[in-house]
PDB file of C-alpha atoms in Angstrom:
ATOM      1  CA  LYS A  25     -18.286  -4.358 -24.822  1.00 88.00           C
ATOM      2  CA  GLN A  26     -15.869  -6.439 -22.750  1.00 92.00           C
ATOM      3  CA  GLU A  27     -15.400  -5.339 -19.163  1.00 95.00           C
ATOM      4  CA  VAL A  28     -12.801  -6.773 -16.799  1.00 97.00           C
ATOM      5  CA  THR A  29     -13.094  -6.458 -13.036  1.00 97.00           C
ATOM      6  CA  GLN A  30     -10.584  -7.366 -10.368  1.00 97.00           C
ATOM      7  CA  ILE A  31     -11.639  -7.679  -6.765  1.00 93.00           C
ATOM      8  CA  PRO A  32     -10.310  -6.791  -4.253  1.00 92.00           C
ATOM      9  CA  ALA A  33      -8.500  -3.629  -5.303  1.00 95.00           C
ATOM     10  CA  ALA A  34      -5.982  -4.174  -2.508  1.00 96.00           C
ATOM     11  CA  LEU A  35      -5.039  -7.071  -0.265  1.00 95.00           C
ATOM     12  CA  SER A  36      -2.647  -7.524   2.646  1.00 96.00           C
ATOM     13  CA  VAL A  37      -1.772 -10.969   3.958  1.00 96.00           C
ATOM     14  CA  PRO A  38       0.899 -12.350   6.288  1.00 97.00           C
ATOM     15  CA  GLU A  39       3.883 -14.069   4.766  1.00 97.00           C
ATOM     16  CA  GLY A  40       3.434 -17.790   4.186  1.00 97.00           C
ATOM     17  CA  GLU A  41      -0.273 -17.709   3.519  1.00 97.00           C
ATOM     18  CA  ASN A  42      -1.859 -19.023   0.360  1.00 97.00           C
ATOM     19  CA  LEU A  43      -4.029 -16.486  -1.450  1.00 96.00           C
ATOM     20  CA  VAL A  44      -6.375 -16.099  -4.385  1.00 96.00           C
ATOM     21  CA  LEU A  45      -6.793 -13.114  -6.674  1.00 97.00           C
ATOM     22  CA  ASN A  46      -9.941 -12.811  -8.750  1.00 97.00           C
ATOM     23  CA  CYS A  47     -10.646 -11.591 -12.269  1.00 98.00           C
ATOM     24  CA  SER A  48     -14.064 -11.512 -13.911  1.00 98.00           C
ATOM     25  CA  PHE A  49     -15.044 -10.618 -17.454  1.00 97.00           C
ATOM     26  CA  THR A  50     -18.365 -10.029 -19.171  1.00 96.00           C
ATOM     27  CA  ASP A  51     -17.950 -11.647 -22.604  1.00 92.00           C
ATOM     28  CA  SER A  52     -16.856 -15.283 -22.654  1.00 90.00           C
ATOM     29  CA  ALA A  53     -15.824 -15.226 -26.361  1.00 91.00           C
ATOM     30  CA  ILE A  54     -12.127 -14.759 -25.647  1.00 92.00           C
ATOM     31  CA  TYR A  55      -8.926 -16.044 -27.213  1.00 91.00           C
ATOM     32  CA  ASN A  56      -7.023 -16.144 -23.950  1.00 94.00           C
ATOM     33  CA  LEU A  57      -6.503 -14.587 -20.532  1.00 96.00           C
ATOM     34  CA  GLN A  58      -3.173 -13.411 -19.247  1.00 97.00           C
ATOM     35  CA  TRP A  59      -1.990 -12.559 -15.752  1.00 98.00           C
ATOM     36  CA  PHE A  60       0.686  -9.930 -15.221  1.00 98.00           C
ATOM     37  CA  ARG A  61       2.688  -8.570 -12.338  1.00 98.00           C
ATOM     38  CA  GLN A  62       3.644  -4.893 -12.120  1.00 97.00           C
ATOM     39  CA  ASP A  63       6.151  -3.520  -9.626  1.00 96.00           C
ATOM     40  CA  PRO A  64       6.063   0.215  -8.826  1.00 92.00           C
ATOM     41  CA  GLY A  65       7.473   2.299 -11.665  1.00 89.00           C
ATOM     42  CA  LYS A  66       7.970  -0.746 -13.871  1.00 91.00           C
ATOM     43  CA  GLY A  67       6.329  -2.320 -16.879  1.00 92.00           C
ATOM     44  CA  LEU A  68       4.143  -5.417 -16.795  1.00 95.00           C
ATOM     45  CA  THR A  69       5.733  -8.846 -16.465  1.00 96.00           C
ATOM     46  CA  SER A  70       3.836 -11.774 -17.928  1.00 95.00           C
ATOM     47  CA  LEU A  71       3.126 -14.493 -15.371  1.00 97.00           C
ATOM     48  CA  LEU A  72       0.748 -16.933 -17.015  1.00 97.00           C
ATOM     49  CA  LEU A  73      -1.194 -17.175 -20.263  1.00 95.00           C
ATOM     50  CA  ILE A  74      -4.279 -19.399 -20.426  1.00 95.00           C
ATOM     51  CA  GLN A  75      -5.684 -20.161 -23.850  1.00 93.00           C
ATOM     52  CA  SER A  76      -9.476 -20.322 -24.169  1.00 92.00           C
ATOM     53  CA  SER A  77      -9.335 -24.114 -24.571  1.00 92.00           C
ATOM     54  CA  GLN A  78      -7.395 -24.552 -21.319  1.00 94.00           C
ATOM     55  CA  ARG A  79      -8.655 -24.688 -17.756  1.00 95.00           C
ATOM     56  CA  GLU A  80      -5.464 -23.831 -15.890  1.00 95.00           C
ATOM     57  CA  GLN A  81      -1.766 -23.068 -16.090  1.00 96.00           C
ATOM     58  CA  THR A  82       0.923 -23.444 -13.463  1.00 97.00           C
ATOM     59  CA  SER A  83       4.304 -21.846 -12.953  1.00 96.00           C
ATOM     60  CA  GLY A  84       6.146 -22.500  -9.723  1.00 97.00           C
ATOM     61  CA  ARG A  85       4.020 -21.243  -6.829  1.00 97.00           C
ATOM     62  CA  LEU A  86       1.473 -19.713  -9.197  1.00 98.00           C
ATOM     63  CA  ASN A  87      -1.612 -21.402 -10.575  1.00 98.00           C
ATOM     64  CA  ALA A  88      -4.147 -19.680 -12.785  1.00 97.00           C
ATOM     65  CA  SER A  89      -7.542 -21.111 -13.639  1.00 97.00           C
ATOM     66  CA  LEU A  90     -10.063 -20.124 -16.268  1.00 97.00           C
ATOM     67  CA  ASP A  91     -13.801 -20.731 -16.327  1.00 96.00           C
ATOM     68  CA  LYS A  92     -15.062 -19.141 -19.519  1.00 93.00           C
ATOM     69  CA  SER A  93     -18.688 -20.048 -18.975  1.00 92.00           C
ATOM     70  CA  SER A  94     -18.838 -18.085 -15.735  1.00 95.00           C
ATOM     71  CA  GLY A  95     -16.465 -15.361 -16.930  1.00 96.00           C
ATOM     72  CA  ARG A  96     -13.955 -15.892 -14.151  1.00 97.00           C
ATOM     73  CA  SER A  97     -10.284 -16.507 -13.601  1.00 97.00           C
ATOM     74  CA  THR A  98      -8.338 -16.917 -10.399  1.00 97.00           C
ATOM     75  CA  LEU A  99      -4.643 -16.578  -9.656  1.00 97.00           C
ATOM     76  CA  TYR A 100      -3.560 -18.745  -6.756  1.00 97.00           C
ATOM     77  CA  ILE A 101      -0.293 -17.890  -5.027  1.00 97.00           C
ATOM     78  CA  ALA A 102       1.039 -20.546  -2.667  1.00 97.00           C
ATOM     79  CA  ALA A 103       3.223 -19.830   0.342  1.00 97.00           C
ATOM     80  CA  SER A 104       3.343 -16.088  -0.232  1.00 97.00           C
ATOM     81  CA  GLN A 105       6.619 -14.193   0.234  1.00 97.00           C
ATOM     82  CA  PRO A 106       7.371 -10.472   0.730  1.00 96.00           C
ATOM     83  CA  GLY A 107       8.819 -10.454  -2.802  1.00 96.00           C
ATOM     84  CA  ASP A 108       5.355 -11.238  -4.139  1.00 97.00           C
ATOM     85  CA  SER A 109       4.234  -7.748  -3.162  1.00 98.00           C
ATOM     86  CA  ALA A 110       3.181  -6.011  -6.379  1.00 98.00           C
ATOM     87  CA  THR A 111       0.111  -5.170  -8.429  1.00 98.00           C
ATOM     88  CA  TYR A 112      -1.392  -8.101 -10.292  1.00 98.00           C
ATOM     89  CA  LEU A 113      -3.379  -7.434 -13.448  1.00 98.00           C
ATOM     90  CA  CYS A 114      -5.407  -9.714 -15.645  1.00 97.00           C
ATOM     91  CA  ALA A 115      -6.123  -9.086 -19.320  1.00 96.00           C
ATOM     92  CA  VAL A 116      -8.619 -10.806 -21.564  1.00 95.00           C
ATOM     93  CA  SER A 117      -8.207 -10.947 -25.305  1.00 92.00           C
ATOM     94  CA  ASP A 118     -11.005 -11.014 -27.839  1.00 86.00           C
ATOM     95  CA  ASP A 119     -10.786  -8.547 -30.708  1.00 80.00           C
ATOM     96  CA  LYS A 120      -8.997  -6.274 -28.277  1.00 86.00           C
ATOM     97  CA  ILE A 121      -6.950  -6.858 -25.140  1.00 91.00           C
ATOM     98  CA  ILE A 122      -8.793  -5.422 -22.135  1.00 93.00           C
ATOM     99  CA  PHE A 123      -7.139  -5.035 -18.755  1.00 96.00           C
ATOM    100  CA  GLY A 124      -8.560  -4.942 -15.285  1.00 96.00           C
ATOM    101  CA  LYS A 125      -7.444  -2.245 -12.858  1.00 96.00           C
ATOM    102  CA  GLY A 126      -5.388  -4.708 -10.853  1.00 97.00           C
ATOM    103  CA  THR A 127      -5.115  -5.925  -7.276  1.00 97.00           C
ATOM    104  CA  ARG A 128      -2.401  -4.345  -5.132  1.00 97.00           C
ATOM    105  CA  LEU A 129      -0.947  -7.143  -3.027  1.00 97.00           C
ATOM    106  CA  HIS A 130       1.115  -6.543   0.088  1.00 97.00           C
ATOM    107  CA  ILE A 131       2.739  -9.481   1.846  1.00 97.00           C
ATOM    108  CA  LEU A 132       3.481  -8.685   5.475  1.00 95.00           C
ATOM    109  CA  PRO A 133       6.834 -10.041   6.735  1.00 91.00           C
TER     110      PRO A 133
ATOM    111  CA  GLU B   7      16.942 -12.624 -25.863  1.00 68.00           C
ATOM    112  CA  ALA B   8      16.363  -8.907 -25.415  1.00 82.00           C
ATOM    113  CA  GLY B   9      12.936  -7.799 -24.255  1.00 94.00           C
ATOM    114  CA  VAL B  10      10.890  -4.837 -25.399  1.00 96.00           C
ATOM    115  CA  VAL B  11      13.019  -1.698 -25.164  1.00 97.00           C
ATOM    116  CA  GLN B  12      11.561   1.743 -24.618  1.00 97.00           C
ATOM    117  CA  SER B  13      13.120   5.174 -24.340  1.00 97.00           C
ATOM    118  CA  PRO B  14      13.210   7.569 -22.679  1.00 97.00           C
ATOM    119  CA  ARG B  15      12.235   6.130 -19.293  1.00 97.00           C
ATOM    120  CA  TYR B  16      11.290   9.542 -17.981  1.00 97.00           C
ATOM    121  CA  LYS B  17      10.378  12.813 -19.663  1.00 98.00           C
ATOM    122  CA  ILE B  18       9.348  16.121 -18.117  1.00 98.00           C
ATOM    123  CA  ILE B  19       8.081  18.833 -20.433  1.00 97.00           C
ATOM    124  CA  GLU B  20       5.988  21.971 -20.286  1.00 97.00           C
ATOM    125  CA  LYS B  21       2.511  21.959 -21.754  1.00 96.00           C
ATOM    126  CA  LYS B  22       2.260  22.692 -25.466  1.00 97.00           C
ATOM    127  CA  GLN B  23       5.706  21.186 -26.082  1.00 97.00           C
ATOM    128  CA  PRO B  24       6.155  18.114 -28.292  1.00 97.00           C
ATOM    129  CA  VAL B  25       7.396  14.761 -27.025  1.00 98.00           C
ATOM    130  CA  ALA B  26       8.278  11.466 -28.669  1.00 98.00           C
ATOM    131  CA  PHE B  27       8.651   7.949 -27.339  1.00 98.00           C
ATOM    132  CA  TRP B  28      10.495   5.112 -29.008  1.00 98.00           C
ATOM    133  CA  CYS B  29       9.931   1.369 -28.814  1.00 98.00           C
ATOM    134  CA  ASN B  30      11.883  -1.593 -30.127  1.00 97.00           C
ATOM    135  CA  PRO B  31       9.889  -4.831 -29.849  1.00 96.00           C
ATOM    136  CA  ILE B  32      11.177  -8.334 -29.305  1.00 95.00           C
ATOM    137  CA  SER B  33      12.905  -9.588 -32.429  1.00 93.00           C
ATOM    138  CA  GLY B  34      10.467 -11.307 -34.750  1.00 92.00           C
ATOM    139  CA  HIS B  35       7.349  -9.916 -33.120  1.00 93.00           C
ATOM    140  CA  ASN B  36       5.156  -8.484 -35.835  1.00 92.00           C
ATOM    141  CA  THR B  37       2.439  -7.156 -33.540  1.00 93.00           C
ATOM    142  CA  LEU B  38       3.197  -3.986 -31.592  1.00 95.00           C
ATOM    143  CA  TYR B  39       0.969  -2.112 -29.175  1.00 96.00           C
ATOM    144  CA  TRP B  40       1.116   1.284 -27.529  1.00 97.00           C
ATOM    145  CA  TYR B  41      -0.787   1.587 -24.254  1.00 97.00           C
ATOM    146  CA  LEU B  42      -1.420   4.454 -21.869  1.00 97.00           C
ATOM    147  CA  GLN B  43      -1.534   3.769 -18.142  1.00 97.00           C
ATOM    148  CA  ASN B  44      -2.770   6.235 -15.548  1.00 96.00           C
ATOM    149  CA  LEU B  45      -2.008   5.791 -11.868  1.00 92.00           C
ATOM    150  CA  GLY B  46      -4.078   3.019 -10.321  1.00 91.00           C
ATOM    151  CA  GLN B  47      -5.560   1.981 -13.641  1.00 94.00           C
ATOM    152  CA  GLY B  48      -4.963  -0.804 -16.105  1.00 94.00           C
ATOM    153  CA  PRO B  49      -3.322  -0.073 -19.450  1.00 96.00           C
ATOM    154  CA  GLU B  50      -5.573   1.297 -22.192  1.00 95.00           C
ATOM    155  CA  LEU B  51      -4.850   0.666 -25.846  1.00 94.00           C
ATOM    156  CA  LEU B  52      -3.810   3.595 -28.022  1.00 96.00           C
ATOM    157  CA  ILE B  53      -2.798   1.787 -31.206  1.00 96.00           C
ATOM    158  CA  ARG B  54      -2.001  -1.691 -32.494  1.00 95.00           C
ATOM    159  CA  TYR B  55       0.274  -2.471 -35.422  1.00 95.00           C
ATOM    160  CA  GLU B  56       0.493  -5.633 -37.471  1.00 93.00           C
ATOM    161  CA  ASN B  57       3.864  -5.207 -39.161  1.00 92.00           C
ATOM    162  CA  GLU B  58       3.823  -1.613 -40.455  1.00 92.00           C
ATOM    163  CA  GLU B  59       0.028  -1.349 -40.658  1.00 93.00           C
ATOM    164  CA  ALA B  60      -1.966   0.365 -37.918  1.00 94.00           C
ATOM    165  CA  VAL B  61      -4.898  -2.028 -37.621  1.00 92.00           C
ATOM    166  CA  ASP B  62      -6.557  -0.480 -34.570  1.00 92.00           C
ATOM    167  CA  ASP B  63      -6.092   3.209 -33.820  1.00 93.00           C
ATOM    168  CA  SER B  64      -9.646   3.899 -32.727  1.00 91.00           C
ATOM    169  CA  GLN B  65      -8.536   5.051 -29.248  1.00 92.00           C
ATOM    170  CA  LEU B  66      -5.701   7.282 -30.445  1.00 94.00           C
ATOM    171  CA  PRO B  67      -6.507  11.014 -30.039  1.00 93.00           C
ATOM    172  CA  LYS B  68      -5.516  11.908 -33.543  1.00 92.00           C
ATOM    173  CA  ASP B  69      -5.658  15.657 -33.065  1.00 95.00           C
ATOM    174  CA  ARG B  70      -2.464  15.560 -31.010  1.00 96.00           C
ATOM    175  CA  PHE B  71      -1.152  11.991 -31.057  1.00 97.00           C
ATOM    176  CA  SER B  72       0.569  10.250 -33.936  1.00 97.00           C
ATOM    177  CA  ALA B  73       2.464   7.009 -34.293  1.00 97.00           C
ATOM    178  CA  GLU B  74       4.534   5.324 -36.919  1.00 96.00           C
ATOM    179  CA  ARG B  75       6.187   1.992 -37.547  1.00 95.00           C
ATOM    180  CA  LEU B  76       7.791   2.582 -40.891  1.00 83.00           C
ATOM    181  CA  LYS B  77       9.769  -0.627 -41.393  1.00 87.00           C
ATOM    182  CA  GLY B  78       7.571  -2.893 -39.308  1.00 85.00           C
ATOM    183  CA  VAL B  79      10.093  -3.102 -36.490  1.00 92.00           C
ATOM    184  CA  ASP B  80      10.577  -0.192 -34.085  1.00 96.00           C
ATOM    185  CA  SER B  81       7.906   2.414 -33.507  1.00 97.00           C
ATOM    186  CA  THR B  82       7.583   6.014 -32.393  1.00 98.00           C
ATOM    187  CA  LEU B  83       4.665   7.617 -30.561  1.00 98.00           C
ATOM    188  CA  LYS B  84       4.463  11.404 -30.697  1.00 98.00           C
ATOM    189  CA  ILE B  85       2.378  13.950 -28.831  1.00 97.00           C
ATOM    190  CA  GLN B  86       2.168  17.495 -30.138  1.00 97.00           C
ATOM    191  CA  PRO B  87       1.240  19.654 -28.348  1.00 96.00           C
ATOM    192  CA  ALA B  88       1.255  17.975 -24.949  1.00 97.00           C
ATOM    193  CA  GLU B  89      -1.466  18.832 -22.427  1.00 96.00           C
ATOM    194  CA  LEU B  90      -1.464  18.499 -18.649  1.00 96.00           C
ATOM    195  CA  GLY B  91      -3.799  15.494 -18.895  1.00 95.00           C
ATOM    196  CA  ASP B  92      -1.264  13.590 -20.970  1.00 97.00           C
ATOM    197  CA  SER B  93       0.835  12.935 -17.874  1.00 97.00           C
ATOM    198  CA  ALA B  94       0.892   9.153 -17.645  1.00 97.00           C
ATOM    199  CA  VAL B  95       3.028   6.111 -18.396  1.00 97.00           C
ATOM    200  CA  TYR B  96       3.226   5.092 -22.043  1.00 98.00           C
ATOM    201  CA  LEU B  97       3.788   1.387 -22.436  1.00 97.00           C
ATOM    202  CA  CYS B  98       4.872  -0.507 -25.503  1.00 97.00           C
ATOM    203  CA  ALA B  99       4.153  -4.213 -25.900  1.00 96.00           C
ATOM    204  CA  SER B 100       4.772  -6.810 -28.562  1.00 95.00           C
ATOM    205  CA  SER B 101       3.498 -10.239 -29.460  1.00 93.00           C
ATOM    206  CA  GLY B 102       4.578 -12.950 -31.813  1.00 89.00           C
ATOM    207  CA  GLN B 103       0.999 -13.633 -32.835  1.00 82.00           C
ATOM    208  CA  GLN B 104      -1.727 -11.502 -34.358  1.00 74.00           C
ATOM    209  CA  ALA B 105      -4.869  -9.965 -32.978  1.00 68.00           C
ATOM    210  CA  GLY B 106      -4.341 -10.708 -29.321  1.00 69.00           C
ATOM    211  CA  THR B 107      -4.033 -14.440 -29.703  1.00 75.00           C
ATOM    212  CA  GLY B 108      -0.554 -14.687 -28.276  1.00 84.00           C
ATOM    213  CA  GLU B 109       1.356 -13.761 -25.149  1.00 90.00           C
ATOM    214  CA  LEU B 110       1.970 -10.074 -24.608  1.00 93.00           C
ATOM    215  CA  PHE B 111       5.380  -8.728 -23.522  1.00 95.00           C
ATOM    216  CA  PHE B 112       5.817  -5.204 -22.191  1.00 96.00           C
ATOM    217  CA  GLY B 113       8.653  -2.742 -21.988  1.00 96.00           C
ATOM    218  CA  GLU B 114       9.491  -0.752 -18.853  1.00 95.00           C
ATOM    219  CA  GLY B 115       7.408   2.194 -19.998  1.00 96.00           C
ATOM    220  CA  SER B 116       8.027   5.902 -20.541  1.00 97.00           C
ATOM    221  CA  ARG B 117       6.748   8.115 -17.744  1.00 97.00           C
ATOM    222  CA  LEU B 118       5.627  11.523 -18.996  1.00 98.00           C
ATOM    223  CA  THR B 119       5.115  14.507 -16.737  1.00 97.00           C
ATOM    224  CA  VAL B 120       3.589  17.607 -18.311  1.00 98.00           C
ATOM    225  CA  LEU B 121       3.994  20.811 -16.267  1.00 97.00           C
TER     226      LEU B 121
END
Protein backbone atom coordinates (compact mmCIF):
# COMPACT_ATOMS: atom_id res chain seq x y z
CA LYS A 1 0.00 0.00 0.00
CA GLN A 2 1.38 3.38 -1.05
CA GLU A 3 2.24 5.76 1.76
CA VAL A 4 3.24 9.39 1.27
CA THR A 5 5.11 11.35 3.91
CA GLN A 6 5.93 15.03 4.01
CA ILE A 7 8.53 16.36 6.39
CA PRO A 8 8.57 18.81 8.08
CA ALA A 9 4.92 19.29 8.99
CA ALA A 10 5.55 23.02 9.42
CA LEU A 11 8.30 25.41 8.44
CA SER A 12 8.99 29.09 9.05
CA VAL A 13 11.68 30.94 7.13
CA PRO A 14 12.58 34.61 6.63
CA GLU A 15 11.56 36.28 3.41
CA GLY A 16 14.10 35.98 0.61
CA GLU A 17 15.48 32.61 1.60
CA ASN A 18 15.53 29.62 -0.70
CA LEU A 19 13.85 26.54 0.75
CA VAL A 20 13.18 22.89 0.06
CA LEU A 21 10.08 20.87 0.89
CA ASN A 22 10.30 17.10 0.96
CA CYS A 23 7.95 14.32 -0.09
CA SER A 24 8.69 10.61 0.18
CA PHE A 25 6.69 7.63 -1.02
CA THR A 26 6.98 3.90 -0.46
CA ASP A 27 6.14 2.37 -3.86
CA SER A 28 8.15 3.61 -6.83
CA ALA A 29 5.68 2.24 -9.45
CA ILE A 30 3.95 5.56 -10.02
CA TYR A 31 2.50 7.33 -13.04
CA ASN A 32 3.35 10.79 -11.78
CA LEU A 33 3.78 13.06 -8.78
CA GLN A 34 2.01 16.35 -8.37
CA TRP A 35 2.66 19.27 -6.04
CA PHE A 36 -0.21 21.44 -4.84
CA ARG A 37 -0.63 24.60 -2.84
CA GLN A 38 -3.58 25.09 -0.48
CA ASP A 39 -4.45 28.42 1.11
CA PRO A 40 -6.63 28.42 4.25
CA GLY A 41 -10.26 27.64 3.45
CA LYS A 42 -9.49 27.06 -0.22
CA GLY A 43 -9.16 24.14 -2.58
CA LEU A 44 -5.88 22.78 -3.90
CA THR A 45 -4.05 24.62 -6.68
CA SER A 46 -1.83 22.55 -8.94
CA LEU A 47 1.76 23.80 -9.01
CA LEU A 48 3.77 21.19 -10.88
CA LEU A 49 3.19 17.74 -12.34
CA ILE A 50 6.16 15.42 -12.89
CA GLN A 51 5.59 12.35 -15.02
CA SER A 52 7.37 9.16 -13.96
CA SER A 53 9.76 9.44 -16.91
CA GLN A 54 10.83 12.96 -15.92
CA ARG A 55 13.38 14.08 -13.36
CA GLU A 56 12.21 17.64 -12.77
CA GLN A 57 9.79 20.39 -13.69
CA THR A 58 10.13 24.14 -13.31
CA SER A 59 7.64 26.97 -13.10
CA GLY A 60 8.89 30.42 -12.23
CA ARG A 61 10.53 30.30 -8.80
CA LEU A 62 9.45 26.70 -8.27
CA ASN A 63 11.41 23.60 -9.19
CA ALA A 64 10.26 20.08 -8.42
CA SER A 65 12.47 17.02 -8.72
CA LEU A 66 11.62 13.34 -8.74
CA ASP A 67 13.81 10.39 -7.85
CA LYS A 68 11.64 7.32 -8.25
CA SER A 69 14.31 4.84 -7.24
CA SER A 70 14.68 6.43 -3.82
CA GLY A 71 10.99 7.32 -3.50
CA ARG A 72 11.60 11.03 -3.07
CA SER A 73 10.56 14.35 -4.49
CA THR A 74 11.57 17.85 -3.51
CA LEU A 75 9.94 21.20 -4.15
CA TYR A 76 12.46 24.02 -4.27
CA ILE A 77 11.18 27.56 -3.79
CA ALA A 78 13.64 30.31 -4.67
CA ALA A 79 13.65 33.75 -3.11
CA SER A 80 10.65 33.10 -0.89
CA GLN A 81 7.98 35.79 -0.46
CA PRO A 82 5.25 36.28 2.18
CA GLY A 83 2.70 35.34 -0.50
CA ASP A 84 4.23 31.87 -0.62
CA SER A 85 2.81 31.18 2.83
CA ALA A 86 0.42 28.24 2.44
CA THR A 87 0.24 24.48 2.88
CA TYR A 88 2.06 22.50 0.22
CA LEU A 89 0.91 18.97 -0.54
CA CYS A 90 2.35 16.30 -2.75
CA ALA A 91 0.34 13.48 -4.32
CA VAL A 92 1.59 10.35 -6.00
CA SER A 93 -0.45 8.48 -8.55
CA ASP A 94 -0.38 4.75 -9.15
CA ASP A 95 -3.71 2.96 -9.27
CA LYS A 96 -4.92 5.58 -6.83
CA ILE A 97 -3.86 9.14 -6.04
CA ILE A 98 -2.42 9.29 -2.52
CA PHE A 99 -1.73 12.57 -0.77
CA GLY A 100 0.69 13.48 1.95
CA LYS A 101 -0.49 15.51 4.93
CA GLY A 102 1.30 18.61 3.70
CA THR A 103 3.89 21.08 4.95
CA ARG A 104 2.58 24.34 6.39
CA LEU A 105 4.95 27.05 5.21
CA HIS A 106 5.15 30.48 6.80
CA ILE A 107 7.36 33.13 5.24
CA LEU A 108 8.33 35.79 7.76
CA PRO A 109 8.32 39.36 6.38
CA GLU B 1 -11.66 28.41 -19.16
CA ALA B 2 -13.78 27.81 -16.07
CA GLY B 3 -12.31 25.64 -13.34
CA VAL B 4 -14.01 23.01 -11.24
CA VAL B 5 -17.12 24.51 -9.66
CA GLN B 6 -18.57 23.29 -6.39
CA SER B 7 -21.59 24.33 -4.38
CA PRO B 8 -22.46 25.13 -1.71
CA ARG B 9 -19.22 26.51 -0.28
CA TYR B 10 -20.49 26.16 3.25
CA LYS B 11 -23.23 24.08 4.84
CA ILE B 12 -24.27 23.81 8.48
CA ILE B 13 -26.78 21.14 9.41
CA GLU B 14 -27.91 19.21 12.45
CA LYS B 15 -26.99 15.57 12.80
CA LYS B 16 -29.32 13.09 11.12
CA GLN B 17 -30.23 15.64 8.44
CA PRO B 18 -29.43 15.02 4.76
CA VAL B 19 -27.00 17.13 2.75
CA ALA B 20 -25.95 17.22 -0.89
CA PHE B 21 -22.96 18.68 -2.67
CA TRP B 22 -22.71 19.48 -6.35
CA CYS B 23 -19.70 19.55 -8.65
CA ASN B 24 -19.23 20.65 -12.23
CA PRO B 25 -15.84 19.58 -13.61
CA ILE B 26 -13.71 21.31 -16.19
CA SER B 27 -15.28 20.97 -19.62
CA GLY B 28 -14.10 17.84 -21.37
CA HIS B 29 -12.73 16.16 -18.27
CA ASN B 30 -14.10 12.65 -18.14
CA THR B 31 -12.53 11.69 -14.82
CA LEU B 32 -14.12 13.11 -11.67
CA TYR B 33 -13.12 12.56 -8.07
CA TRP B 34 -14.73 13.28 -4.73
CA TYR B 35 -12.32 13.67 -1.81
CA LEU B 36 -12.80 14.26 1.89
CA GLN B 37 -10.33 16.45 3.75
CA ASN B 38 -10.12 16.73 7.52
CA LEU B 39 -8.26 19.57 9.20
CA GLY B 40 -4.51 19.13 8.96
CA GLN B 41 -4.79 16.09 6.72
CA GLY B 42 -4.39 15.41 3.04
CA PRO B 43 -7.43 14.67 0.90
CA GLU B 44 -8.74 11.10 0.98
CA LEU B 45 -10.55 9.58 -1.97
CA LEU B 46 -14.24 8.80 -1.63
CA ILE B 47 -15.11 7.92 -5.23
CA ARG B 48 -13.71 8.17 -8.74
CA TYR B 49 -15.78 8.34 -11.91
CA GLU B 50 -14.71 7.65 -15.47
CA ASN B 51 -17.52 9.29 -17.43
CA GLU B 52 -20.71 8.10 -15.70
CA GLU B 53 -19.17 4.92 -14.26
CA ALA B 54 -18.00 4.77 -10.66
CA VAL B 55 -14.74 2.86 -11.09
CA ASP B 56 -13.45 3.17 -7.53
CA ASP B 57 -15.89 3.59 -4.65
CA SER B 58 -14.10 1.32 -2.21
CA GLN B 59 -13.63 4.14 0.34
CA LEU B 60 -17.20 5.46 0.14
CA PRO B 61 -19.23 4.65 3.29
CA LYS B 62 -22.16 3.27 1.40
CA ASP B 63 -24.49 3.03 4.37
CA ARG B 64 -24.89 6.81 4.42
CA PHE B 65 -23.03 8.22 1.41
CA SER B 66 -24.12 8.08 -2.20
CA ALA B 67 -22.93 9.73 -5.37
CA GLU B 68 -24.11 10.01 -8.92
CA ARG B 69 -22.88 11.32 -12.24
CA LEU B 70 -25.80 10.56 -14.46
CA LYS B 71 -24.75 12.19 -17.73
CA GLY B 72 -21.01 11.91 -17.24
CA VAL B 73 -20.61 15.62 -16.56
CA ASP B 74 -21.65 17.11 -13.22
CA SER B 75 -21.90 15.04 -10.07
CA THR B 76 -23.71 15.05 -6.75
CA LEU B 77 -22.48 13.63 -3.44
CA LYS B 78 -25.13 12.98 -0.80
CA ILE B 79 -24.95 12.14 2.88
CA GLN B 80 -28.03 10.81 4.63
CA PRO B 81 -28.18 10.90 7.58
CA ALA B 82 -25.23 13.11 8.50
CA GLU B 83 -23.22 12.33 11.63
CA LEU B 84 -21.02 14.61 13.72
CA GLY B 85 -17.90 12.92 12.31
CA ASP B 86 -18.86 13.93 8.79
CA SER B 87 -17.80 17.51 9.48
CA ALA B 88 -15.04 18.10 6.95
CA VAL B 89 -14.31 19.69 3.58
CA TYR B 90 -15.58 17.80 0.55
CA LEU B 91 -13.44 18.42 -2.49
CA CYS B 92 -14.22 17.67 -6.09
CA ALA B 93 -11.46 17.27 -8.67
CA SER B 94 -11.31 16.47 -12.35
CA SER B 95 -8.75 15.29 -14.85
CA GLY B 96 -8.58 15.05 -18.58
CA GLN B 97 -6.90 11.66 -18.40
CA GLN B 98 -7.89 8.35 -16.86
CA ALA B 99 -6.74 6.49 -13.80
CA GLY B 100 -4.57 9.16 -12.26
CA THR B 101 -2.28 9.59 -15.22
CA GLY B 102 -3.04 13.24 -15.77
CA GLU B 103 -2.99 16.51 -13.88
CA LEU B 104 -5.60 16.92 -11.19
CA PHE B 105 -7.63 20.14 -10.81
CA PHE B 106 -9.64 20.90 -7.68
CA GLY B 107 -12.63 23.02 -6.86
CA GLU B 108 -12.81 25.32 -3.84
CA GLY B 109 -14.48 22.66 -1.73
CA SER B 110 -17.68 22.43 0.31
CA ARG B 111 -17.17 22.83 4.04
CA LEU B 112 -19.69 20.82 6.06
CA THR B 113 -20.37 21.43 9.73
CA VAL B 114 -22.65 18.94 11.48
CA LEU B 115 -24.04 20.13 14.84
